[in-house]
CSV table of C-alpha atoms in Angstrom, one decimal:
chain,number,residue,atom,x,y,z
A,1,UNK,CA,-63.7,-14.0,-48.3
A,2,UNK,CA,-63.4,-11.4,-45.3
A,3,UNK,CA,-60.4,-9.8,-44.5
A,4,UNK,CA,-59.6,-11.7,-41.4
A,5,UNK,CA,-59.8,-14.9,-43.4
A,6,UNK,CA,-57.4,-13.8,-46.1
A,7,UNK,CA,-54.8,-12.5,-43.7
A,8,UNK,CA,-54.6,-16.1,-42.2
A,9,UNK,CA,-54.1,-17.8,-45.5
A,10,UNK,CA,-51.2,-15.1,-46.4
A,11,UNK,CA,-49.8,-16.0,-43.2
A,12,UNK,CA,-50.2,-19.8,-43.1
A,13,UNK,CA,-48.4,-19.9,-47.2
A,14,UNK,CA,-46.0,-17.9,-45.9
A,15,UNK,CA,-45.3,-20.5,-43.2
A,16,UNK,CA,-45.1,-23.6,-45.5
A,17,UNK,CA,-42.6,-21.5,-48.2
A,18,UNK,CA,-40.3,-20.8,-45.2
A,19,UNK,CA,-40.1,-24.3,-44.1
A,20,UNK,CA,-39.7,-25.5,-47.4
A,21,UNK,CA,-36.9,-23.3,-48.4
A,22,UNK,CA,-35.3,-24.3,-45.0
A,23,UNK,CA,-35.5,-27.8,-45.5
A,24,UNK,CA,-33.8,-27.2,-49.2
A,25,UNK,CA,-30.9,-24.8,-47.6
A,26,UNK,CA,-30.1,-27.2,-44.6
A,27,UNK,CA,-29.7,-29.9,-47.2
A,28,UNK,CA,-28.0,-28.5,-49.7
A,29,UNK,CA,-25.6,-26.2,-47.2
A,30,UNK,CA,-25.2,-29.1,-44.5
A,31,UNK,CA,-21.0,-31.0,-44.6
A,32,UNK,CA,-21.6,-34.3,-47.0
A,33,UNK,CA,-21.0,-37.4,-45.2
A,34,UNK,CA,-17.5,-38.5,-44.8
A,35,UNK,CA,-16.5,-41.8,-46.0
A,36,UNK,CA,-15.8,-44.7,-43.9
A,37,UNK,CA,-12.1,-44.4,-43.1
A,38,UNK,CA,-13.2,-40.6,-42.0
A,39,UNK,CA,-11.9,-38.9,-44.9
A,40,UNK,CA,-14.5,-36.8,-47.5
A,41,UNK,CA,-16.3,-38.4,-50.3
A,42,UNK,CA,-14.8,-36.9,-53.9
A,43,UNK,CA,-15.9,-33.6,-54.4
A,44,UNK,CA,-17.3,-32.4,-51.3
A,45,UNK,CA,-16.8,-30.4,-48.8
A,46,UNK,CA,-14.9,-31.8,-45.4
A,47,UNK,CA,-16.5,-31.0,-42.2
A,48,UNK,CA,-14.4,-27.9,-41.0
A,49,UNK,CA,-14.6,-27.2,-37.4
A,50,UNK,CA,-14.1,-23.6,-35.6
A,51,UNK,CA,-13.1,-23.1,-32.5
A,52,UNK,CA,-12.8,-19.7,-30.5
A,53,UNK,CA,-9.6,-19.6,-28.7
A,54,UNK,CA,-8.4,-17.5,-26.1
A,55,UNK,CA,-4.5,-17.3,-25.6
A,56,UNK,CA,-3.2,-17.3,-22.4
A,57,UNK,CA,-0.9,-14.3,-20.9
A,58,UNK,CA,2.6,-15.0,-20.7
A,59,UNK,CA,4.2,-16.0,-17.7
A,60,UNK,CA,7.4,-15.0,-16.2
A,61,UNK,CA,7.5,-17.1,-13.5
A,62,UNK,CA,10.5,-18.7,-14.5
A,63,UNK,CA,12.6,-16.0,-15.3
A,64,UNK,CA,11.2,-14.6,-11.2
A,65,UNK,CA,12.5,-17.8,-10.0
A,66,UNK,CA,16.0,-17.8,-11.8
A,67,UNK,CA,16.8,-14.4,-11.1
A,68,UNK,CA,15.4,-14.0,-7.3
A,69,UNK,CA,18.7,-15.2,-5.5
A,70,UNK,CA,20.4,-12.6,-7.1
A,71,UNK,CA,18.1,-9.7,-6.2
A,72,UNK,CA,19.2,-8.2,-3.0
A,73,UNK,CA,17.5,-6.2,0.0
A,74,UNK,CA,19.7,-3.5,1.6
A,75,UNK,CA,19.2,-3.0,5.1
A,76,UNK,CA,20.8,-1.2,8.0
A,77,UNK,CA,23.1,-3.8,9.7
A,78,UNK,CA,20.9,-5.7,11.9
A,79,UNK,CA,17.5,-5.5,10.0
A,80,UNK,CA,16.7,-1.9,11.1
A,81,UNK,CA,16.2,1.2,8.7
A,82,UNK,CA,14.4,1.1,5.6
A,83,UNK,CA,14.8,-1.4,2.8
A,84,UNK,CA,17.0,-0.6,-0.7
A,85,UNK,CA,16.5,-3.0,-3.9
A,86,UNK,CA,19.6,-3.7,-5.8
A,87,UNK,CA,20.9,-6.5,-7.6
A,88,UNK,CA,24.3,-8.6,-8.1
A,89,UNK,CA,26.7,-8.0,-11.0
A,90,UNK,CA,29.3,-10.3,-10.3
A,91,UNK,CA,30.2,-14.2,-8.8
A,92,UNK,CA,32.0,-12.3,-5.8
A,93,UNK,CA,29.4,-10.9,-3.8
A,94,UNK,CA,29.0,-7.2,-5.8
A,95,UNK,CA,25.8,-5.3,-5.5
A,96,UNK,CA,24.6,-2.7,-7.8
A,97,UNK,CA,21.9,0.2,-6.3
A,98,UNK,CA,20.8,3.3,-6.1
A,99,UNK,CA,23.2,5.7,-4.0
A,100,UNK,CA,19.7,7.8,-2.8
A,101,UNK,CA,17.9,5.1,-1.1
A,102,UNK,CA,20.6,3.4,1.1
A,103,UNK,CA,20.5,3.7,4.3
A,104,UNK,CA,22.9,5.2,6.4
A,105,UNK,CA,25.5,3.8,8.4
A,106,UNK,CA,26.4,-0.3,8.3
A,107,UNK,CA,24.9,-2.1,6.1
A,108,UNK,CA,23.5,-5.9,5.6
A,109,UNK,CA,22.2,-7.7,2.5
A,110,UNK,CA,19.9,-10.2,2.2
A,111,UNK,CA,19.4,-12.3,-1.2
A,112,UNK,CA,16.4,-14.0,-2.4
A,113,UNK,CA,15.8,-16.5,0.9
A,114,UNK,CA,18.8,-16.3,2.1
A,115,UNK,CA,20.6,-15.3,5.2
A,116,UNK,CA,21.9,-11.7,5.8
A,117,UNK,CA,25.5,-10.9,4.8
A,118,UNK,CA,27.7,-8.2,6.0
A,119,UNK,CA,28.8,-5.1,3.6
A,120,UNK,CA,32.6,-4.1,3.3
A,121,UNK,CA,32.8,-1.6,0.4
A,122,UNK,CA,30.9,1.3,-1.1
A,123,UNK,CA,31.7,3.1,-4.2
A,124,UNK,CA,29.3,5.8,-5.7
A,125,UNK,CA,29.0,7.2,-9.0
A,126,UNK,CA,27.6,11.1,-8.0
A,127,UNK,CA,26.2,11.4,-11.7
A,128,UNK,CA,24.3,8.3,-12.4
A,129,UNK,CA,23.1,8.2,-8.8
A,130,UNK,CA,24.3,4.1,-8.8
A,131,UNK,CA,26.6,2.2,-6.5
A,132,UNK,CA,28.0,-1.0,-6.3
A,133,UNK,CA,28.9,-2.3,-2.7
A,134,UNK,CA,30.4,-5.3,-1.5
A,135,UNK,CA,29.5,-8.0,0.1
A,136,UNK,CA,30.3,-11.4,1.7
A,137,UNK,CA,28.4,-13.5,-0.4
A,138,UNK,CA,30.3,-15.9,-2.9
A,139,UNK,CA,28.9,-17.7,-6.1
A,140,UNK,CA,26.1,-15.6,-7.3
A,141,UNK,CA,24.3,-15.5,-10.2
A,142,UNK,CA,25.0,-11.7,-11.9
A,143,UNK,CA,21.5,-10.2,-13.5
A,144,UNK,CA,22.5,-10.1,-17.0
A,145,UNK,CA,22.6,-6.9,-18.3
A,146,UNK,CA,21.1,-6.5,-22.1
A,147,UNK,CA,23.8,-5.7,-24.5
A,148,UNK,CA,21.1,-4.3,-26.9
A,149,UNK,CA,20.3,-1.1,-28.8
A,150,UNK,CA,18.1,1.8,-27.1
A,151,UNK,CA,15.2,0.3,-25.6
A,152,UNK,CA,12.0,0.9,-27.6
A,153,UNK,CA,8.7,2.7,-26.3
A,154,UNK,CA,5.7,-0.3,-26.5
A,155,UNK,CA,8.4,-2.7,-25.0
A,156,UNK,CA,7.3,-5.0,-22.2
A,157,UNK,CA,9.0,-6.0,-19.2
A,158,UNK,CA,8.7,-6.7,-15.5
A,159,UNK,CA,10.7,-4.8,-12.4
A,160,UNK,CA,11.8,-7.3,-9.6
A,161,UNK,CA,12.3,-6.9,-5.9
A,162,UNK,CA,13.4,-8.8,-2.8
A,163,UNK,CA,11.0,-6.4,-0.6
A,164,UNK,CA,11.5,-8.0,2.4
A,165,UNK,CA,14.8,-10.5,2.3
A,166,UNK,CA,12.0,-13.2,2.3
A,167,UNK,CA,11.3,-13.9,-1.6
A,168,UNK,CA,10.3,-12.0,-4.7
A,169,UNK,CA,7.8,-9.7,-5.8
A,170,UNK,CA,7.3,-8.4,-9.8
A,171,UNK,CA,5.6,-5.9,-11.4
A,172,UNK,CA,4.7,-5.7,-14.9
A,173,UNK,CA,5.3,-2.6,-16.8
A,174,UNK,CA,5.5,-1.2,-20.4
A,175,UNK,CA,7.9,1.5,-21.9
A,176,UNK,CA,5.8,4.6,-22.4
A,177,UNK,CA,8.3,7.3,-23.8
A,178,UNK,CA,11.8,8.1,-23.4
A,179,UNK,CA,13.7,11.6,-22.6
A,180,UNK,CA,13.6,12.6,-26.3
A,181,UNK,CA,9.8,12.0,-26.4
A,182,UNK,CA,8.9,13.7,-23.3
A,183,UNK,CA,10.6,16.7,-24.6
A,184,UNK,CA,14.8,16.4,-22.5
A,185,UNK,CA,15.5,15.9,-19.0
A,186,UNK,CA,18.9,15.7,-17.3
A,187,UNK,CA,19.7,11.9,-18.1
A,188,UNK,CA,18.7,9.7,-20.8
A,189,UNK,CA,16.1,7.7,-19.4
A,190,UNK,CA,12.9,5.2,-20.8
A,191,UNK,CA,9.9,5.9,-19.2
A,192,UNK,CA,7.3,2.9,-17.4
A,193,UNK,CA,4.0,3.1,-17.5
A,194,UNK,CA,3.5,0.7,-14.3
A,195,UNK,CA,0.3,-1.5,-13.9
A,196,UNK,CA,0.6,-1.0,-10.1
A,197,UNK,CA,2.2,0.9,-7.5
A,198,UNK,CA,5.3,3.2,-8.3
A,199,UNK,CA,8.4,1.1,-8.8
A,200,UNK,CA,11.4,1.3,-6.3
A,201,UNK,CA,14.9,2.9,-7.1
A,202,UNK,CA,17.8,0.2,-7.7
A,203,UNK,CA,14.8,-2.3,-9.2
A,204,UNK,CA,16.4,-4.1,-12.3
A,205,UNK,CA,13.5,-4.3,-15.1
A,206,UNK,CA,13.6,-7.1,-16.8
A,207,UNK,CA,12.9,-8.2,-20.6
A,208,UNK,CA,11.0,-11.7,-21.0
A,209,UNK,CA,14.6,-13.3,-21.9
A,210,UNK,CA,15.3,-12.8,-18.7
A,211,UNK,CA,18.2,-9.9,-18.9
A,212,UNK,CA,17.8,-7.0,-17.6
A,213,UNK,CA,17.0,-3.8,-19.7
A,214,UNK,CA,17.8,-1.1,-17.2
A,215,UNK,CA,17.9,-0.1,-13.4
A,216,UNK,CA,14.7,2.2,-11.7
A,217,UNK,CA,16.6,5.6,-11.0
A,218,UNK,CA,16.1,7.9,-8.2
A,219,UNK,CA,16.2,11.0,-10.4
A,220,UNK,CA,14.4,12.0,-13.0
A,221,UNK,CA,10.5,11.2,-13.5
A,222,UNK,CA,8.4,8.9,-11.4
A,223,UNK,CA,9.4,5.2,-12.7
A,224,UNK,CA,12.6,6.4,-15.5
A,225,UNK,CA,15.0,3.9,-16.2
A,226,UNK,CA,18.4,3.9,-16.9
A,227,UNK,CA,19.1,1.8,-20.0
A,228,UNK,CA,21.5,-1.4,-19.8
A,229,UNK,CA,24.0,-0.1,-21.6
A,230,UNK,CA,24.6,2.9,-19.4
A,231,UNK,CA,24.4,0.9,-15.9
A,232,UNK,CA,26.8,-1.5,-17.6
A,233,UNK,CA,29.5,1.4,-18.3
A,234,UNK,CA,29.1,2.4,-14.4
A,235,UNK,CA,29.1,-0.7,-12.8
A,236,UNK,CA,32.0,-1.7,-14.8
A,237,UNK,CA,34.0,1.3,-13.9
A,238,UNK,CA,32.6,0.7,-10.7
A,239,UNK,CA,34.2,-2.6,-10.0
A,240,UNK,CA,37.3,-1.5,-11.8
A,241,UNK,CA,37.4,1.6,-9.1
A,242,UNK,CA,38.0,4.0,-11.9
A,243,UNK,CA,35.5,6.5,-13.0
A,244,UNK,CA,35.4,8.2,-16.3
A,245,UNK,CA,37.1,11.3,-16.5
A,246,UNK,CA,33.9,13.1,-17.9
A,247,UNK,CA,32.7,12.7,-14.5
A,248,UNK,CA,35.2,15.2,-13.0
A,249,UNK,CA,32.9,17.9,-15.3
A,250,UNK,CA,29.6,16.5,-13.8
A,251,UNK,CA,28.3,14.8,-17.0
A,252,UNK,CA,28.6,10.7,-18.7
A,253,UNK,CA,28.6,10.1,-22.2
A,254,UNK,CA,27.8,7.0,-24.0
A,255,UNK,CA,28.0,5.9,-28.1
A,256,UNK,CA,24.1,5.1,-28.8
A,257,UNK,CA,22.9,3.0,-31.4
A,258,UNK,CA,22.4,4.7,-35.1
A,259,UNK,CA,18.6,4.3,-34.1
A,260,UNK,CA,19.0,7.0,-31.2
A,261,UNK,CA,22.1,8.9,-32.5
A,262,UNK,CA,19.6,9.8,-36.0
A,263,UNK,CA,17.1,11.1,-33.2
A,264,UNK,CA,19.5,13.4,-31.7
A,265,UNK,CA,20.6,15.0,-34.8
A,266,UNK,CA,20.0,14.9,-38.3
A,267,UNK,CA,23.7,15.6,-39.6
A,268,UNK,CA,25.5,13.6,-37.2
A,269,UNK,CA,28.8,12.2,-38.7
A,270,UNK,CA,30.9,12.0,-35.4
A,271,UNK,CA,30.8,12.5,-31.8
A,272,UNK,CA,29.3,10.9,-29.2
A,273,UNK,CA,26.1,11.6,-27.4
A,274,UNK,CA,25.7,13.0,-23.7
A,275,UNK,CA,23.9,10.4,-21.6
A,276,UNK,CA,23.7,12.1,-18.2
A,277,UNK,CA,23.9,15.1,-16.5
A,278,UNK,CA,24.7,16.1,-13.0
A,279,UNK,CA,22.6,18.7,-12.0
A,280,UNK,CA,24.0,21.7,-9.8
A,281,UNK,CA,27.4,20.7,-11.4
A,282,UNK,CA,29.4,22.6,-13.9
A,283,UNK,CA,27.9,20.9,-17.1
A,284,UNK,CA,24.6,22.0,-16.1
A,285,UNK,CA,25.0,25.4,-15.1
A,286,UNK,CA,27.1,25.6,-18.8
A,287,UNK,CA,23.9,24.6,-20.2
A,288,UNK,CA,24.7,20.9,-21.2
A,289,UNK,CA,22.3,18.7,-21.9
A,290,UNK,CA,20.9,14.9,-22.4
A,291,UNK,CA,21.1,13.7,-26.0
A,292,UNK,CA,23.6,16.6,-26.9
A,293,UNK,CA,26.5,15.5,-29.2
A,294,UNK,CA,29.8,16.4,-28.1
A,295,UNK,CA,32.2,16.6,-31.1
A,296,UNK,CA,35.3,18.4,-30.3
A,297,UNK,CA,37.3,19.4,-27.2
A,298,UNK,CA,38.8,22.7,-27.6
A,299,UNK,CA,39.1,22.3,-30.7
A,300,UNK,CA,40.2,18.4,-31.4
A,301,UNK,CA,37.4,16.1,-33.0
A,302,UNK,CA,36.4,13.5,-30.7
A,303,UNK,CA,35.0,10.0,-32.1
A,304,UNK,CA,33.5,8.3,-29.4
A,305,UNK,CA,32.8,8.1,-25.9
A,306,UNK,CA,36.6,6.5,-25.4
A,307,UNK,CA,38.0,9.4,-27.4
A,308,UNK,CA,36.0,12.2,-25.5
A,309,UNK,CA,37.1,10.7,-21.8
A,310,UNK,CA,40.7,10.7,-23.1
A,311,UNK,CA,40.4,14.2,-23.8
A,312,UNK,CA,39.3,15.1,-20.9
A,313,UNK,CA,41.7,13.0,-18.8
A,314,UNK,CA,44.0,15.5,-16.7
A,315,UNK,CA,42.3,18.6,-18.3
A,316,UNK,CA,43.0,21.6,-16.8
A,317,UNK,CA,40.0,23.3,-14.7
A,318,UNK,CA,38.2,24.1,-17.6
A,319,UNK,CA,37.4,23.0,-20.8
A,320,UNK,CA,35.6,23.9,-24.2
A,321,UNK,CA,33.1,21.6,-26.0
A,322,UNK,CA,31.8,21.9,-29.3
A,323,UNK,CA,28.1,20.6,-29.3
A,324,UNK,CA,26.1,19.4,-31.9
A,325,UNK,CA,21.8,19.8,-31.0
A,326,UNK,CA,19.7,19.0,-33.5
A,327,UNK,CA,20.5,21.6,-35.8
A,328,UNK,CA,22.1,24.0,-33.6
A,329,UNK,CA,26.5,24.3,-33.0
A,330,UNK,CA,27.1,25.2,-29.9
A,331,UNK,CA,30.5,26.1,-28.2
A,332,UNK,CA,30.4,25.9,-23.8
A,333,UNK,CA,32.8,26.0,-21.4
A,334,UNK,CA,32.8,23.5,-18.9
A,335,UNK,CA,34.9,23.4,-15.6
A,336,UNK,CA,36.1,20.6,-13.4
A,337,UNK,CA,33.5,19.6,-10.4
A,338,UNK,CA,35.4,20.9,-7.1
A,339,UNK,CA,37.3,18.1,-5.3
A,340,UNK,CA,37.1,16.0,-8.5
């Protein structure tokens, strides 16, 4: 037998042991019948069936379409001058923004669809760079502000606009880092890591529920956000027409969440945190800071945010603060803002 003819009968057994051991696993592997009402016969296997499934992405759509009548363009009266975003935070026709981008002189808001209302009222707040103004709209909607803790880095969320008084736009965003992560800045602020262009100041970002977690400031990094639970302290002393006296010094403090408040410092038993500060204003130049713990005033233990403004209430032009940062005690002096 030559070699040719050998190599042709290896291949050709090889052939006929393949099919045969094919034939044997596709039998003995293959689902047993079922039985007549569907079900499987006793003591086989049931035919299982896998199907690859995408999920769809979430949609928001809803929570747009709730909360657009209550997002608001700013406009110089008579639809000239550039555009502010802002947002209502009460029934009565009150609009919270950002004091930076509004324009100047008369102004004119538009909500969702609507028609164009006339502005009465302005009242700033020089640290946290918000405003509330009024307006002659009745029966809003107020964005709900979270009542949560500190907003947590990986969160998702969506900013909302009214860009041109003629519907809304949204734009999806994640929380990147906040002030302690990136290392301190002036106010405590999250960070947004936008999928799109930069967002605008005033912009609520909202949470999938539908509240909001924050406001788009004009200071600070590119896209920060001020948490809910700060822009709720401003716009309620807002509407109220009475600030908190640690304004007068240039700075806002705020009780954060046991979550934050173990970030800021490790021995922490009292005190409450500094949330932002005015730059070019006493505080700063004194060398205060974001996320600083303030936890006496000249010399009297303060407890909380409550405690630390009425300390400060009708102080004289200056003041000393005992400061708790990380695991440094510090001791400034801090005088009154001029004309405050």
């Amino acid at each position: 037998m030559n070699k040719v003819t050998r190599n042709a009968l290896l291949i050709g057994g090889a052939v006929v042991v393949a099919a045969v051991g094919g034939t044997y696993v596709s039998r003995t592997a293959a689902p047993p019948p079922n039985t007549a009402d569907g079900t499987a016969q006793p003591g086989r296997r049931p035919i299982i069936q896998i199907v690859r499934q995408q999920p769809g992405l979430p949609s928001v759509a809803d929570a747009v379409a709730t909360l657009c009548p209550s997002v608001a363009a700013i406009s110089s009266a008579g639809g000239s001058g550039a555009v502010a975003d802002g947002f209502a935070v009460s029934a009565d026709g009150w609009v919270l923004a950002s004091t930076a981008t509004l324009p100047a002189g008369d102004l004119s808001v538009q909500f969702g669809s609507g028609e164009p209302v006339a502005v009465s009222e302005i009242r700033n707040d020089a640290v946290s760079g918000l405003s509330v103004i009024k307006t002659a709209a009745t029966g809003l909607t107020p964005v709900p502000l979270a009542d949560q803790t500190f907003p947590r880095v990986g969160d998702f969320g969506f900013a909302i606009e009214d860009p041109a008084g003629a519907g809304c736009s949204a734009e999806a965003a994640m929380i990147a880092s906040d002030f302690l992560t990136d290392g301190g800045a002036p106010g405590a602020y999250i960070r947004l890591q936008p999928m799109g262009a930069d967002l605008p100041p005033g912009a609520a970002f909202i949470a999938g529920n539908g509240h909001a977690i924050g406001v788009v400031g004009s200071s600070g990094p590119a896209n920060s956000v001020i948490p809910a639970d700060i822009v709720a302290d401003v716009a309620d002393e807002l509407l109220r027409g009475s600030l908190s006296p640690t304004t007068a010094f240039g700075f806002r403090a705020e009780d954060f969440d046991t979550g934050l408040s173990s970030r800021l410092s490790d021995s922490r038993s009292s005190g409450t945190a500094v949330a932002i500060v005015q730059p070019k204003t006493p505080a700063a130049r004194a060398g205060l800071q974001a996320g600083d713990i303030i936890v006496a005033v000249d010399g009297s233990p303060v407890a909380s945010a409550s405690e630390l403004g009425r300390a400060l209430d009708g102080a004289s032009k200056s003041v000393q603060v005992d400061v708790a940062r990380g695991d440094q005690r510090l001791t400034l002096t801090i005088g009154r803002v001029p004309g405050r």
